[in-house]
Coordinates of C-alpha atoms in Angstrom, one line a residue:
Chain A
M290 CA 59.9 86.7 82.2
T291 CA 56.6 89.6 82.1
T292 CA 55.9 89.6 86.1
T293 CA 55.8 93.3 88.0
P294 CA 58.5 93.5 91.1
P295 CA 56.5 93.9 93.8
D296 CA 56.1 97.0 95.3
T297 CA 56.6 96.9 98.9
S298 CA 56.3 100.2 99.2
Q299 CA 52.5 100.5 98.8
P300 CA 50.5 100.0 101.4
Q301 CA 48.6 96.1 101.7
G302 CA 45.2 96.9 100.9
P303 CA 42.4 97.9 103.2
A304 CA 42.4 96.3 106.5
P305 CA 38.8 93.9 106.8
D306 CA 36.5 95.5 109.0
S307 CA 36.5 99.4 106.8
G308 CA 35.4 100.3 103.5
P309 CA 32.3 101.5 102.7
R310 CA 29.3 98.9 103.7
V311 CA 28.2 96.4 101.8
G312 CA 24.5 97.1 99.4
W313 CA 21.5 94.7 99.0
D314 CA 23.9 94.8 95.0
D315 CA 26.3 94.0 96.7
I316 CA 24.4 90.6 99.0
R317 CA 22.6 89.7 95.9
D318 CA 25.9 88.9 94.4
L319 CA 27.0 85.5 95.0
A320 CA 29.3 85.0 93.1
R321 CA 31.4 86.9 95.1
I322 CA 31.0 85.1 97.9
R323 CA 34.6 83.9 98.7
R324 CA 36.0 81.6 102.5
S325 CA 38.2 83.8 104.6
R326 CA 41.7 83.0 104.8
S327 CA 41.6 85.9 107.2
D328 CA 39.4 85.0 109.9
R329 CA 39.2 81.4 109.7
K330 CA 37.6 78.4 112.1
V331 CA 37.7 75.5 109.9
A332 CA 37.0 76.8 106.6
G333 CA 36.5 80.1 106.5
V334 CA 32.8 79.0 105.6
A335 CA 31.2 81.8 107.8
G336 CA 34.1 84.3 107.9
G337 CA 33.6 84.6 104.2
L338 CA 29.7 84.8 104.6
G339 CA 30.5 87.5 107.3
R340 CA 31.7 89.4 105.5
H341 CA 29.9 89.5 102.6
L342 CA 26.6 89.5 105.0
D343 CA 28.5 92.5 106.4
I344 CA 27.8 91.1 110.2
D345 CA 29.2 89.3 112.3
P346 CA 30.9 86.0 111.9
V347 CA 30.0 84.5 114.7
I348 CA 26.5 84.9 114.6
L349 CA 27.0 82.3 111.8
R350 CA 28.5 80.2 113.2
V351 CA 26.4 80.0 115.8
A352 CA 24.5 79.2 113.6
F353 CA 25.6 76.6 111.7
V354 CA 26.7 74.6 114.7
V355 CA 22.1 75.0 115.9
L356 CA 21.3 74.4 112.0
T357 CA 23.7 70.9 112.8
F358 CA 21.0 70.3 115.7
F359 CA 17.9 70.8 113.5
G360 CA 18.3 68.0 111.5
G361 CA 22.0 68.0 110.8
V362 CA 21.4 71.5 108.3
G363 CA 24.6 73.5 109.1
L364 CA 26.9 69.9 108.4
L365 CA 26.0 69.7 105.0
L366 CA 24.9 73.7 104.2
Y367 CA 28.9 74.1 106.2
I368 CA 30.2 71.4 103.7
A369 CA 28.7 71.8 100.6
L370 CA 29.4 76.4 101.2
W371 CA 33.1 74.6 101.6
L372 CA 32.5 73.0 98.6
L373 CA 31.4 75.7 96.5
L374 CA 33.1 79.5 98.1
P375 CA 36.4 79.5 96.3
E376 CA 39.2 80.8 98.7
D377 CA 39.9 85.1 99.1
G378 CA 42.0 85.7 96.3
H379 CA 40.8 82.4 93.3
D380 CA 38.4 82.3 91.1
W381 CA 37.9 79.1 91.5
A382 CA 36.3 76.5 94.3
K383 CA 36.6 72.9 95.2
V384 CA 34.1 72.2 93.3
K385 CA 34.3 74.5 90.0
L386 CA 32.1 76.1 88.5
D387 CA 31.3 78.8 86.2
R388 CA 29.7 82.7 88.1
R389 CA 26.4 81.4 86.6
S390 CA 26.7 77.6 88.1
R391 CA 28.1 78.2 91.6
T392 CA 25.5 80.3 92.1
V393 CA 22.4 78.5 90.9
A394 CA 24.6 75.5 92.8
L395 CA 24.4 78.3 96.0
V396 CA 21.1 78.6 95.2
M397 CA 20.1 75.0 94.9
V398 CA 21.5 74.1 98.0
G399 CA 19.9 76.4 99.9
V400 CA 16.6 74.5 99.0
L401 CA 17.9 71.8 99.6
A402 CA 18.6 73.2 103.6
L403 CA 15.9 74.7 103.7
L404 CA 13.8 71.7 102.8
L405 CA 16.2 68.9 105.3
L406 CA 14.3 72.1 107.5
V407 CA 11.7 72.0 107.7
S408 CA 11.6 68.2 107.7
N409 CA 11.7 66.0 111.3
G410 CA 15.4 66.5 111.7
W411 CA 17.9 64.0 111.4
W412 CA 16.4 60.5 111.6
G413 CA 12.4 62.1 110.8
H414 CA 14.0 62.1 106.9
G415 CA 17.1 59.7 108.2
A416 CA 17.1 58.0 104.2
F417 CA 16.4 61.9 102.7
F418 CA 19.8 62.7 105.1
F419 CA 21.6 61.1 104.4
V420 CA 21.4 60.5 100.4
C421 CA 22.4 64.0 100.7
L422 CA 25.1 63.6 103.3
V423 CA 26.6 60.6 101.2
V424 CA 26.3 62.7 98.2
V425 CA 28.5 65.4 98.9
A426 CA 30.7 63.3 100.7
V427 CA 31.1 61.3 97.3
A428 CA 31.8 65.3 96.2
A429 CA 33.6 67.0 98.0
V430 CA 36.1 63.0 97.8
I431 CA 36.0 63.6 93.7
A432 CA 36.1 67.5 94.5
T433 CA 39.4 67.9 95.9
Q434 CA 40.7 65.2 94.1
L435 CA 40.6 65.9 90.6
P436 CA 43.2 68.5 88.2
N437 CA 42.1 71.7 88.7
R438 CA 41.4 74.1 86.5
G439 CA 42.2 76.9 85.0
Q440 CA 43.3 78.2 89.3
P441 CA 46.6 79.1 88.5
P442 CA 49.0 77.5 90.2
H443 CA 49.3 77.1 93.8
V444 CA 52.1 79.8 94.9
Q445 CA 54.9 77.5 97.7
Y446 CA 55.9 79.7 100.4
G447 CA 58.7 79.5 101.2
E448 CA 60.2 78.0 97.9
A449 CA 63.2 80.2 98.6
P450 CA 65.0 78.8 101.8
A451 CA 65.7 81.9 103.2
P452 CA 65.8 82.6 106.9
G453 CA 62.1 85.1 107.2
A454 CA 59.4 83.1 105.5
D455 CA 57.2 86.7 104.8
Q456 CA 60.3 88.0 103.4
V457 CA 59.5 85.7 100.7
T458 CA 56.1 85.0 100.6
E459 CA 55.6 88.9 99.6
P460 CA 57.0 88.3 95.6
A461 CA 56.1 84.9 94.9
E462 CA 52.0 86.5 96.0
T463 CA 52.6 89.3 94.0
E464 CA 54.7 87.5 91.3
T465 CA 51.2 84.7 91.3
T466 CA 48.2 87.7 90.5
A467 CA 51.3 90.1 87.8
A468 CA 51.2 86.1 85.9
Y469 CA 47.3 85.4 85.4
P470 CA 45.2 88.7 85.1
A471 CA 42.9 87.6 82.9
A472 CA 42.6 84.2 83.9
G473 CA 38.9 83.3 85.8
Y474 CA 36.8 86.7 86.5
P475 CA 38.4 89.4 88.6
P476 CA 38.4 89.5 92.5
P477 CA 35.5 90.7 94.3
S478 CA 35.8 95.0 94.4
Y479 CA 35.6 94.2 98.6
A480 CA 38.8 91.2 98.2
V481 CA 41.3 91.2 100.8
P482 CA 44.5 90.9 99.8
E483 CA 46.0 87.1 99.8
Q484 CA 47.2 86.5 103.1
P485 CA 50.4 84.4 104.0
R486 CA 48.9 81.8 105.5
P487 CA 50.2 81.5 109.2
V488 CA 51.4 77.8 109.4
N489 CA 49.5 75.5 110.9
P490 CA 51.6 73.5 113.0
R491 CA 50.1 70.3 113.5
K492 CA 50.0 70.1 110.0
K493 CA 53.2 68.2 109.3
G494 CA 54.8 64.9 108.5
P495 CA 53.2 62.7 105.7
I496 CA 50.0 62.4 105.4
L497 CA 48.3 59.4 106.1
F498 CA 44.6 60.0 104.1
W499 CA 46.9 57.6 101.1
I500 CA 48.2 54.6 104.0
A501 CA 45.3 54.8 105.9
I502 CA 43.0 53.6 102.0
A503 CA 45.7 51.0 101.3
T504 CA 45.6 49.9 104.7
M505 CA 42.4 49.1 104.6
A506 CA 42.4 47.3 100.6
V507 CA 44.9 45.5 102.1
A508 CA 42.6 44.5 105.5
M509 CA 39.4 44.1 103.9
G510 CA 41.1 42.4 101.1
A511 CA 42.6 40.1 103.6
L512 CA 38.7 40.0 105.8
G513 CA 37.9 39.0 102.1
I514 CA 39.9 36.1 101.0
V515 CA 39.4 34.7 104.6
D516 CA 35.7 34.9 103.9
A517 CA 36.1 33.3 100.1
A518 CA 38.9 30.2 102.3
G519 CA 35.2 29.0 104.0
A520 CA 36.3 30.9 107.6
D521 CA 32.2 32.4 109.4
V522 CA 33.0 36.2 108.7
A523 CA 29.9 39.0 109.9
S524 CA 29.6 41.6 106.4
S525 CA 30.0 43.8 109.6
A526 CA 33.3 43.0 109.4
Y527 CA 34.3 45.4 106.3
P528 CA 33.2 48.6 107.4
A529 CA 34.5 47.5 111.2
T530 CA 37.9 47.2 110.3
A531 CA 37.5 50.0 108.7
L532 CA 36.6 52.1 111.6
G533 CA 39.1 50.8 113.7
L534 CA 41.8 51.3 111.4
S535 CA 40.0 54.3 110.6
A536 CA 40.7 54.5 114.3
A537 CA 44.0 53.9 114.9
F538 CA 45.5 56.3 111.6
L539 CA 43.5 59.4 113.7
L540 CA 44.7 58.4 116.4
I541 CA 48.9 58.0 115.2
G542 CA 47.6 61.7 113.5
A543 CA 47.0 62.7 116.5
F544 CA 50.3 63.2 116.8
F545 CA 52.8 63.1 113.5
G546 CA 51.7 63.6 110.6
R547 CA 48.3 65.0 108.2
A548 CA 45.5 62.3 109.2
G549 CA 42.7 64.6 107.2
G550 CA 40.0 62.5 105.2
I551 CA 39.8 60.0 107.7
I552 CA 37.6 61.1 109.6
L553 CA 35.0 61.3 107.0
V554 CA 36.5 57.8 106.0
G555 CA 35.8 56.5 110.1
L556 CA 32.3 58.1 109.9
L557 CA 31.2 56.3 107.0
A558 CA 33.0 53.4 107.7
Y559 CA 30.9 53.2 110.8
A560 CA 27.4 54.4 109.3
V561 CA 27.7 51.2 107.6
T562 CA 29.4 49.1 110.3
A563 CA 25.9 50.0 112.4
G564 CA 23.1 49.4 109.1
L565 CA 25.1 46.3 108.7
T566 CA 25.4 44.8 111.8
I567 CA 21.6 45.3 112.5
A568 CA 21.5 43.1 109.7
D569 CA 24.0 40.7 111.3
R570 CA 21.9 40.3 113.8
W571 CA 18.7 40.5 112.5
D572 CA 16.7 37.1 113.3
L573 CA 13.2 36.4 110.6
E574 CA 12.2 34.9 113.3
R575 CA 8.5 35.4 113.8
T576 CA 6.2 34.8 115.9
V577 CA 2.9 35.4 116.0
A578 CA 0.5 35.2 119.4
R579 CA -2.8 35.0 118.6
P580 CA -4.9 34.2 122.0
T581 CA -8.4 33.2 121.0
N582 CA -9.9 33.8 124.5
A583 CA -9.4 36.2 127.4
A584 CA -7.0 33.0 129.3
E585 CA -4.9 33.1 126.6
V586 CA -4.4 36.9 127.2
Q587 CA -0.9 37.6 128.2
D588 CA 0.2 40.0 130.1
S589 CA 3.3 41.1 128.0
Y590 CA 4.8 40.3 124.9
R591 CA 8.5 40.3 124.0
M592 CA 11.1 39.4 121.3
D593 CA 14.5 40.3 120.3
S594 CA 14.9 40.6 117.6
G595 CA 13.0 39.8 114.5
E596 CA 9.0 39.8 114.0
L597 CA 6.0 39.7 116.4
V598 CA 3.2 40.5 115.7
V599 CA 0.1 39.9 118.6
D600 CA -2.5 39.0 117.2
L601 CA -5.8 40.0 119.4
G602 CA -8.6 40.2 116.6
R603 CA -10.4 37.2 117.0
L604 CA -11.2 38.4 120.9
S605 CA -13.9 40.3 121.6
P606 CA -14.0 44.2 122.9
A607 CA -14.9 42.5 127.0
D608 CA -12.5 40.7 126.8
L609 CA -9.8 43.2 126.6
D610 CA -11.9 45.0 128.8
G611 CA -9.7 46.7 131.9
R612 CA -6.5 45.0 130.5
E613 CA -3.0 45.9 130.2
I614 CA -0.8 44.9 127.8
T615 CA 3.1 45.2 127.1
V616 CA 5.4 44.8 124.0
T617 CA 8.2 45.2 123.9
G618 CA 11.9 44.6 121.8
D619 CA 15.2 44.8 120.8
I620 CA 15.6 45.5 116.4
G621 CA 12.4 44.5 114.7
H622 CA 9.0 44.9 113.8
L623 CA 6.0 45.4 116.5
D624 CA 2.9 44.7 115.1
I625 CA -0.2 45.3 117.5
R626 CA -3.5 44.4 115.7
V627 CA -6.9 45.1 118.3
P628 CA -10.0 44.1 118.1
Q629 CA -13.1 46.9 116.6
G630 CA -15.2 48.7 119.0
I631 CA -12.6 49.2 121.7
N632 CA -11.4 51.9 122.6
V633 CA -7.1 51.7 123.5
D634 CA -4.9 54.0 124.6
A635 CA -1.8 53.2 123.7
H636 CA 1.6 54.8 124.6
L637 CA 4.6 53.5 122.0
D638 CA 8.1 54.5 122.0
I639 CA 11.1 53.5 119.6
D640 CA 14.2 54.5 122.0
G641 CA 16.7 54.3 118.9
P642 CA 15.8 54.9 114.7
G643 CA 12.1 53.9 113.6
G644 CA 8.8 54.3 112.6
M645 CA 5.4 53.7 113.6
N646 CA 2.1 53.9 112.3
V647 CA -0.7 54.0 114.6
F648 CA -4.2 53.2 113.3
G649 CA -3.7 54.5 109.2
Q650 CA -1.1 57.1 111.5
D651 CA 2.9 57.2 109.9
E652 CA 5.1 58.7 112.8
G653 CA 9.4 58.4 112.2
G654 CA 12.3 59.1 113.9
F655 CA 14.7 59.2 116.6
G656 CA 13.4 58.1 120.1
H657 CA 10.5 58.4 119.3
E658 CA 7.8 58.6 121.4
M659 CA 3.6 58.4 120.9
D660 CA 0.5 59.1 123.5
T661 CA -2.6 58.5 121.3
Y662 CA -6.4 56.9 122.6
H663 CA -7.8 55.4 119.8
Y664 CA -12.1 55.7 120.2
G665 CA -14.0 52.4 119.5
G666 CA -17.6 53.7 120.0
P667 CA -20.3 55.0 121.9
D668 CA -19.6 52.3 125.3
A669 CA -17.1 50.2 124.0
P670 CA -14.7 49.2 126.5
T671 CA -11.4 50.3 127.4
M672 CA -7.7 48.7 127.1
T673 CA -3.5 50.0 127.3
I674 CA -1.2 48.9 125.4
D675 CA 2.5 49.5 125.9
A676 CA 4.9 49.3 123.7
Q677 CA 8.5 49.8 123.5
L678 CA 10.9 48.7 121.0
D679 CA 15.0 49.4 120.3
I680 CA 15.2 50.3 116.8
G681 CA 12.5 48.7 114.0
G682 CA 9.2 49.7 113.0
I683 CA 5.9 49.6 115.4
D684 CA 2.2 48.8 114.1
L685 CA -0.8 49.6 116.6
H686 CA -3.8 48.6 114.3
T687 CA -7.5 47.3 113.8
E688 CA -8.1 45.2 110.9
E689 CA -9.9 47.8 108.9
S690 CA -7.0 49.9 109.7
R691 CA -4.5 48.6 108.2
Chain B
M120 CA 82.6 54.5 103.5
S121 CA 79.3 52.4 104.3
D122 CA 79.3 53.1 108.4
L123 CA 78.7 56.9 107.0
G124 CA 76.0 56.2 105.0
Q125 CA 75.1 54.3 106.9
T126 CA 75.0 56.7 109.7
S127 CA 73.8 60.0 107.2
T128 CA 70.9 57.3 106.7
T129 CA 70.3 56.8 110.2
T130 CA 70.0 59.8 111.0
T131 CA 68.0 61.1 107.8
D132 CA 64.5 58.7 109.3
A133 CA 65.3 60.2 112.7
S134 CA 64.7 63.6 110.8
T135 CA 61.8 62.6 109.3
W136 CA 60.0 61.5 111.8
R137 CA 61.2 64.4 114.1
N138 CA 59.7 67.0 111.3
G139 CA 56.4 64.8 111.3
L140 CA 55.9 65.7 114.9
H141 CA 53.3 67.9 115.7
P142 CA 51.0 69.4 118.0
V143 CA 48.9 67.1 119.5
N144 CA 45.5 67.6 116.7
V145 CA 42.7 67.1 119.3
G146 CA 39.7 66.8 116.1
H147 CA 41.8 63.7 115.6
L148 CA 42.9 62.8 118.8
V149 CA 38.9 63.1 119.8
M150 CA 37.6 61.0 116.2
G151 CA 40.6 58.6 116.7
V152 CA 39.3 57.6 121.2
A153 CA 35.4 57.5 119.3
F154 CA 35.9 54.8 116.5
A155 CA 38.2 53.0 118.9
G156 CA 35.9 52.5 121.3
L157 CA 33.0 52.2 118.2
T158 CA 35.0 49.3 117.0
I159 CA 35.6 47.9 120.2
I160 CA 32.1 47.4 121.2
W161 CA 31.2 46.4 118.4
A162 CA 34.0 43.4 118.8
L163 CA 32.5 42.7 122.0
Y164 CA 29.3 42.4 120.7
M165 CA 29.7 40.2 117.9
S166 CA 31.2 38.5 120.9
D167 CA 28.8 37.8 121.8
T168 CA 30.4 39.0 125.5
V169 CA 27.6 41.9 125.4
S170 CA 24.2 41.6 124.6
S171 CA 21.8 44.2 122.8
H172 CA 20.5 45.3 125.9
D173 CA 24.0 47.0 127.3
L174 CA 24.6 49.1 124.2
R175 CA 22.7 51.2 125.4
W176 CA 24.9 52.4 128.3
L177 CA 28.3 51.3 125.9
L178 CA 27.5 52.5 122.7
P179 CA 27.8 56.5 124.5
I180 CA 31.1 55.9 126.6
P181 CA 34.0 56.6 123.4
W182 CA 32.3 59.8 122.9
V183 CA 32.1 60.7 126.6
A184 CA 36.3 59.0 126.2
A185 CA 36.5 60.9 123.1
G186 CA 35.9 64.2 125.0
V187 CA 37.9 63.4 128.7
A188 CA 40.5 62.8 126.0
G189 CA 39.7 66.6 124.6
L190 CA 39.5 67.8 126.9
V191 CA 42.8 66.0 128.6
A192 CA 44.5 67.4 125.7
A193 CA 43.4 70.9 125.0
A194 CA 43.8 71.7 128.6
P195 CA 47.6 72.6 128.8
R196 CA 46.7 74.8 125.4
M197 CA 44.1 76.2 127.4
R198 CA 46.3 77.3 129.3
G199 CA 49.4 78.4 127.5
Q200 CA 47.2 80.6 126.4
R201 CA 46.0 82.0 129.3
D202 CA 48.8 82.7 130.4

């Protein structure tokens, strides 16, 4: 063996908080950033960034949490950095990129985060966010399953059975460092010497992730057989099965074994279940109310799901003068047409995710509400419209404004 | 012989089981309770036991339950740290 014997007489390096202050050039060298192993709450991203920027990681942790409430940017950013940043003492992250590519990727992540931040939150550009989330999730799964490329083999702490874990770990660490002196890139000058990772008492027992995946495959396959045999199985039953099994394995994993990764599966299953449940219950029935005189105009129109068209376009503005009309629905599309030459004082409200088009102006979001006034012209009569929907879209327009 | 082997296997199984037990993982507990609740609500909704109107007050319940479960699970640990 060419390994260097451990020199236990040397100090283990400077304390994390000591040393010179970080300069601008150091900060710009993004490839030097490492996830901290000693200062971590989740994956050491904030700890590593804080060290790189020479600021308190608590500030960054708060920023991540706050940004999560602004378009989910904090969550995405954290996951992306977790994937892209290597840990202390390593040159390869979960997504294995060389220094240059990693720098470019980090800049791109920053730009993407900025774009998301200036967009309109979780649901304002929901599809964009979910595409990003799915891409990051898939990248996470793929990256964590890829074999290590050019990375030193991970040292198994406590390989030699000995009562004192610390005494065993130090020689193993020294051997790793000495055996790969030229592999990859030199560690950053400010890198903290690799410390023995404290054993998490909650990470004991078998890894449940693959057992959960196998169980989900069996359960969903069985459901598919039942479906094929002619039973009436809703399409949302498949992801709901995955959701239920995620719950079961997480509850087991809370006390026994390691359930890492199942939360992500559960979140994806939840999103798909919600989408397919809405699709399952989407009654495509289209209801059209088209009054031709003032007496036929009702004060309120309602649907459960589907599309409700309230076409007031055949009435004269005078027929609607002073009328207050309420249009409500649960899931679907409300299409309200008003005649030209009338002022419309409208209040539109979507409780859940959805979008609205009001006299040619598009808006959307989660729990979106809008008060608007449409000017019909001089001496035009005025009507009031109150439209409420749980999930879906609302159109309010004249024939011309559409 | 066979008795001895059986005893040894049983002991190993029990030991494996004990080795897998660990202090409660609050994160997994919270998400497990939340997902279980959401699954139950899905089942109730799809079986027409509850209507879409009821979802408005039903959907937050799993998250409240999950949060309470997490706080209850974390409370002894926090008390231990303070001591």
